[in-house]
Each structure stands twice: as C-alpha cells, then as structure tokens.
Amino acid sequence: QGKLDLVRDSIGSYPDFPKPGILFRDIFGVLQNPKASECLFELILEEVKKLPSVEVVVGLDSRGFLFGPVIALNLGIPFVPVRKRGKLPGKVQQVAFVLEYGQDVLELQEDSIKPGQKVLIVDDLLATGGTMEASCKLITQIGRELVGCLAIIELIDIQGRKKLNAPVTSIIQY
Ligand code: 5GP
C-alpha cells in the first residue's frame, strides 16, 4: 500500500460534526497509527523541501501545532504559533477575521519573526480559506515574507486556495 493511501485510509470522516451538514475530517486518526503518521510526515517533508528556503514555520491554532513543530525541527528552523485572541503573552499583532457567525481574532507575538525571514504557514485543513487568509495577512502586516501555505487536508471544491496570495500545498485532497 502506498504512503498516500495509508494516510488517506487513516483519516476519519464524521458526518454532521460539529454541526448538521458538515463532514468532519479527523486528522487524529493518522496520528493514532504510527505507520501512517510516519508516512504523512515523510510526504509533508518531501513537499516542504520543494519550497524556496523556508526560514520560519508558523502553525495555526490548534491542529497546526501538531505538524508545524515537527516540520521546523526537521528543517532546523524556528516554530512560531498563531493563536486565538488572549492566549499569547507579551506584545502581539492582531488580525480580525469573519466566521460563519460573528468574527474572531488571531494573534502573533511581536518579534517572533525577524525582518526578512521567509515564512511557511501550516494548518491541518483548508476549507473556506478564511483562517489561512487571515494568518497570511498577519504575516504580511508585520512586513514578513510569506513563501507558502501548507494544509495537510484540502477540501478542493470550496476553492479556499483562491483567497490566498501565496503558493498553496496540500497532501490529501477531498
Ligand atoms: P477555513 O477557515 O478554511 O474555512 O477552515 C479551516 C479551519 O477550520 C482549520 O483551522 C481547521 O482546523 C478547521 N476545520 C474546518 N473543517 C474541518 C474538518 O473537517 N476537520 C478538521 N480537522 N478541521 C477542520
């Protein structure tokens, strides 16, 4: 069995979670299977190494934190979190973004990324692209260079990638 098939078969699918009409893709199924997990990280690193000189990995709250640090560790570069409002200490930069109902704020610690550093943003899943788009804004807002966005899973019919101004890579597509 190929690596991609093993990873795909390990992703759980849950109809009507967390709300009716949503088919939730559960990436934790992959992490529960060590062989699938190993394959996924190999696939991720193959893709990341195709990108031009990533210097910082930014992971999105919260499942981006499962993948970002491993990628950063493998590349020998820093990992930096983007979190929901009120979770990060010290001075932060903020960006507001619109959700289905209401809005939310994402934050990044000031000085966490040095001027000129090339940034890769990582999250588990790209749906509408709203979360990724807001995070891209946060990076460009502080004048840092975005070289790519990585989603482990991409829901391609929704075309969230169209909202993003950086190259988008995904490992598994639905
Ligand atoms: P978007 O902003 O692209 O519409 O939604 C992406 C965000 O919502 C990601 O941070 C992702 O973790 C979460 N998300 C939305 N749908 C799913 C899903 O089916 N499975 C998982 N694991 N996360 C989801």
Short mmCIF file of C-alpha atoms and ligand atoms in Angstrom, two decimals:
data_model
loop_
_atom_site.label_atom_id
_atom_site.label_comp_id
_atom_site.label_asym_id
_atom_site.label_seq_id
_atom_site.Cartn_x
_atom_site.Cartn_y
_atom_site.Cartn_z
CA GLN A 1 0.00 0.00 0.00
CA GLY A 2 1.31 3.45 -0.93
CA LYS A 3 2.02 6.14 1.63
CA LEU A 4 -0.79 8.38 0.43
CA ASP A 5 -3.35 5.56 0.56
CA LEU A 6 -2.33 4.62 4.08
CA VAL A 7 -2.65 8.24 5.24
CA ARG A 8 -5.97 8.71 3.47
CA ASP A 9 -7.38 5.50 4.97
CA SER A 10 -6.39 6.69 8.45
CA ILE A 11 -8.32 9.97 8.26
CA GLY A 12 -11.67 9.53 9.99
CA SER A 13 -14.80 11.04 8.42
CA TYR A 14 -17.67 12.08 10.68
CA PRO A 15 -20.95 13.26 9.14
CA ASP A 16 -22.84 16.04 10.94
CA PHE A 17 -19.95 17.02 13.24
CA PRO A 18 -19.71 19.52 14.88
CA LYS A 19 -22.93 20.68 13.20
CA PRO A 20 -25.52 19.11 10.89
CA GLY A 21 -24.38 19.14 7.26
CA ILE A 22 -20.64 19.16 8.00
CA LEU A 23 -18.49 16.18 7.12
CA PHE A 24 -15.63 16.44 9.61
CA ARG A 25 -12.26 15.03 8.56
CA ASP A 26 -10.36 13.80 11.61
CA ILE A 27 -6.58 14.04 11.22
CA PHE A 28 -6.03 12.46 14.66
CA GLY A 29 -6.77 9.09 13.06
CA VAL A 30 -3.42 9.40 11.28
CA LEU A 31 -1.52 10.20 14.47
CA GLN A 32 -3.08 7.16 16.16
CA ASN A 33 -1.44 4.91 13.57
CA PRO A 34 2.38 5.17 13.85
CA LYS A 35 3.00 3.80 10.35
CA ALA A 36 0.50 6.22 8.79
CA SER A 37 1.93 9.03 10.86
CA GLU A 38 5.46 8.27 9.67
CA CYS A 39 4.24 8.21 6.04
CA LEU A 40 2.42 11.52 6.47
CA PHE A 41 5.48 13.28 7.87
CA GLU A 42 7.62 11.87 5.04
CA LEU A 43 5.12 13.21 2.48
CA ILE A 44 4.96 16.59 4.23
CA LEU A 45 8.74 16.97 4.31
CA GLU A 46 9.04 15.99 0.63
CA GLU A 47 6.64 18.83 -0.25
CA VAL A 48 8.18 21.38 2.10
CA LYS A 49 11.66 20.75 0.72
CA LYS A 50 10.38 21.76 -2.75
CA LEU A 51 9.66 25.27 -1.43
CA PRO A 52 12.28 28.02 -1.66
CA SER A 53 14.26 28.34 1.57
CA VAL A 54 11.66 28.37 4.33
CA GLU A 55 13.17 30.06 7.42
CA VAL A 56 10.28 30.02 9.92
CA VAL A 57 7.31 27.67 10.27
CA VAL A 58 4.12 29.29 11.55
CA GLY A 59 1.47 26.87 12.86
CA LEU A 60 -2.20 27.74 13.29
CA ASP A 61 -4.23 27.20 16.46
CA SER A 62 -4.68 24.42 17.21
CA ARG A 63 -4.07 21.47 14.89
CA GLY A 64 -1.34 23.35 13.03
CA PHE A 65 0.59 22.81 16.28
CA LEU A 66 0.64 19.05 15.63
CA PHE A 67 2.56 19.41 12.37
CA GLY A 68 4.42 22.73 12.42
CA PRO A 69 6.94 21.90 15.17
CA VAL A 70 7.90 18.59 13.54
CA ILE A 71 8.50 20.32 10.21
CA ALA A 72 10.51 23.08 11.90
CA LEU A 73 12.58 20.56 13.85
CA ASN A 74 13.37 18.62 10.68
CA LEU A 75 14.44 21.77 8.85
CA GLY A 76 16.35 23.08 11.87
CA ILE A 77 14.37 26.34 11.91
CA PRO A 78 12.07 28.09 14.43
CA PHE A 79 8.40 27.29 15.01
CA VAL A 80 6.06 30.19 15.80
CA PRO A 81 2.37 29.86 16.81
CA VAL A 82 -0.59 31.91 15.63
CA ARG A 83 -3.27 31.70 18.32
CA LYS A 84 -6.81 32.77 19.00
CA ARG A 85 -7.19 36.01 20.95
CA GLY A 86 -5.87 36.18 24.51
CA LYS A 87 -3.68 33.07 24.55
CA LEU A 88 -0.24 34.55 23.84
CA PRO A 89 1.76 36.55 26.41
CA GLY A 90 3.66 39.73 25.66
CA LYS A 91 3.08 42.16 22.83
CA VAL A 92 1.05 40.74 19.96
CA GLN A 93 -0.03 41.69 16.45
CA GLN A 94 -3.69 41.03 15.69
CA VAL A 95 -5.90 40.34 12.71
CA ALA A 96 -9.69 40.04 12.77
CA PHE A 97 -11.46 37.59 10.52
CA VAL A 98 -15.05 36.74 9.73
CA LEU A 99 -16.54 33.41 10.71
CA GLU A 100 -19.87 31.91 9.65
CA TYR A 101 -21.41 33.63 12.67
CA GLY A 102 -19.54 36.63 14.05
CA GLN A 103 -15.81 37.19 13.97
CA ASP A 104 -12.63 36.07 15.64
CA VAL A 105 -9.16 37.48 16.21
CA LEU A 106 -5.83 35.77 15.58
CA GLU A 107 -2.63 36.86 17.29
CA LEU A 108 1.11 36.53 16.71
CA GLN A 109 3.81 37.54 19.18
CA GLU A 110 5.68 40.63 18.06
CA ASP A 111 9.36 40.00 17.37
CA SER A 112 8.70 36.26 16.94
CA ILE A 113 9.68 36.51 13.27
CA LYS A 114 12.75 38.50 12.27
CA PRO A 115 12.73 41.02 9.39
CA GLY A 116 13.35 39.33 6.05
CA GLN A 117 12.63 35.81 7.28
CA LYS A 118 10.73 33.61 4.84
CA VAL A 119 7.59 32.11 6.35
CA LEU A 120 5.63 28.90 5.73
CA ILE A 121 2.16 28.70 7.34
CA VAL A 122 0.86 25.26 8.34
CA ASP A 123 -2.61 24.05 9.30
CA ASP A 124 -4.35 20.69 9.30
CA LEU A 125 -7.18 21.58 6.92
CA LEU A 126 -8.07 24.19 4.31
CA ALA A 127 -11.81 24.69 3.85
CA THR A 128 -13.10 28.20 3.02
CA GLY A 129 -9.55 29.52 3.46
CA GLY A 130 -10.72 32.19 5.92
CA THR A 131 -8.36 31.09 8.68
CA MET A 132 -5.38 30.78 6.35
CA GLU A 133 -6.16 34.11 4.65
CA ALA A 134 -6.25 35.93 7.99
CA SER A 135 -2.96 34.32 9.00
CA CYS A 136 -1.35 35.37 5.72
CA LYS A 137 -2.47 38.94 6.44
CA LEU A 138 -0.87 38.76 9.86
CA ILE A 139 2.48 37.83 8.30
CA THR A 140 2.38 40.50 5.58
CA GLN A 141 1.01 43.09 8.05
CA ILE A 142 4.25 42.85 10.03
CA GLY A 143 6.26 43.04 6.81
CA ARG A 144 7.45 39.44 6.72
CA GLU A 145 7.75 37.38 3.54
CA LEU A 146 5.29 34.55 3.01
CA VAL A 147 6.67 31.78 0.79
CA GLY A 148 3.91 29.22 1.13
CA CYS A 149 0.83 27.79 2.84
CA LEU A 150 0.61 24.11 3.70
CA ALA A 151 -2.63 22.34 4.58
CA ILE A 152 -2.44 18.63 5.31
CA ILE A 153 -6.02 18.23 4.01
CA GLU A 154 -7.62 20.44 1.35
CA LEU A 155 -11.35 20.47 0.61
CA ILE A 156 -10.87 21.36 -3.05
CA ASP A 157 -14.49 22.01 -4.07
CA ILE A 158 -14.66 25.03 -1.74
CA GLN A 159 -11.67 26.59 -3.54
CA GLY A 160 -10.29 28.23 -0.40
CA ARG A 161 -6.87 28.46 -2.07
CA LYS A 162 -8.23 31.21 -4.37
CA LYS A 163 -8.25 33.58 -1.37
CA LEU A 164 -4.52 33.12 -0.81
CA ASN A 165 -1.72 35.13 -2.40
CA ALA A 166 0.98 32.56 -1.68
CA PRO A 167 1.62 29.12 -3.21
CA VAL A 168 -0.61 26.52 -1.54
CA THR A 169 0.44 22.91 -0.99
CA SER A 170 -1.77 20.14 0.35
CA ILE A 171 -1.09 16.45 0.94
CA ILE A 172 -4.58 14.92 0.82
CA GLN A 173 -7.45 16.34 -1.21
CA TYR A 174 -11.19 15.69 -0.92
P1 5GP B 1 -11.49 27.53 6.94
O1 5GP B 1 -11.10 28.78 7.66
O2 5GP B 1 -10.55 27.21 5.79
O3 5GP B 1 -12.93 27.52 6.49
O4 5GP B 1 -11.42 26.34 7.98
C1 5GP B 1 -10.19 25.79 8.33
C2 5GP B 1 -10.04 25.73 9.81
O5 5GP B 1 -11.13 25.05 10.41
C3 5GP B 1 -8.79 24.98 10.17
O6 5GP B 1 -8.13 25.62 11.26
C4 5GP B 1 -9.29 23.60 10.56
O7 5GP B 1 -8.58 23.08 11.66
C5 5GP B 1 -10.76 23.79 10.89
N1 5GP B 1 -11.62 22.80 10.21
C6 5GP B 1 -12.67 23.04 9.41
N2 5GP B 1 -13.23 21.90 8.98
C7 5GP B 1 -12.51 20.90 9.49
C8 5GP B 1 -12.57 19.45 9.38
O8 5GP B 1 -13.41 18.85 8.69
N3 5GP B 1 -11.62 18.76 10.05
C9 5GP B 1 -10.67 19.39 10.79
N4 5GP B 1 -9.76 18.63 11.40
N5 5GP B 1 -10.59 20.72 10.91
C10 5GP B 1 -11.50 21.47 10.27
#
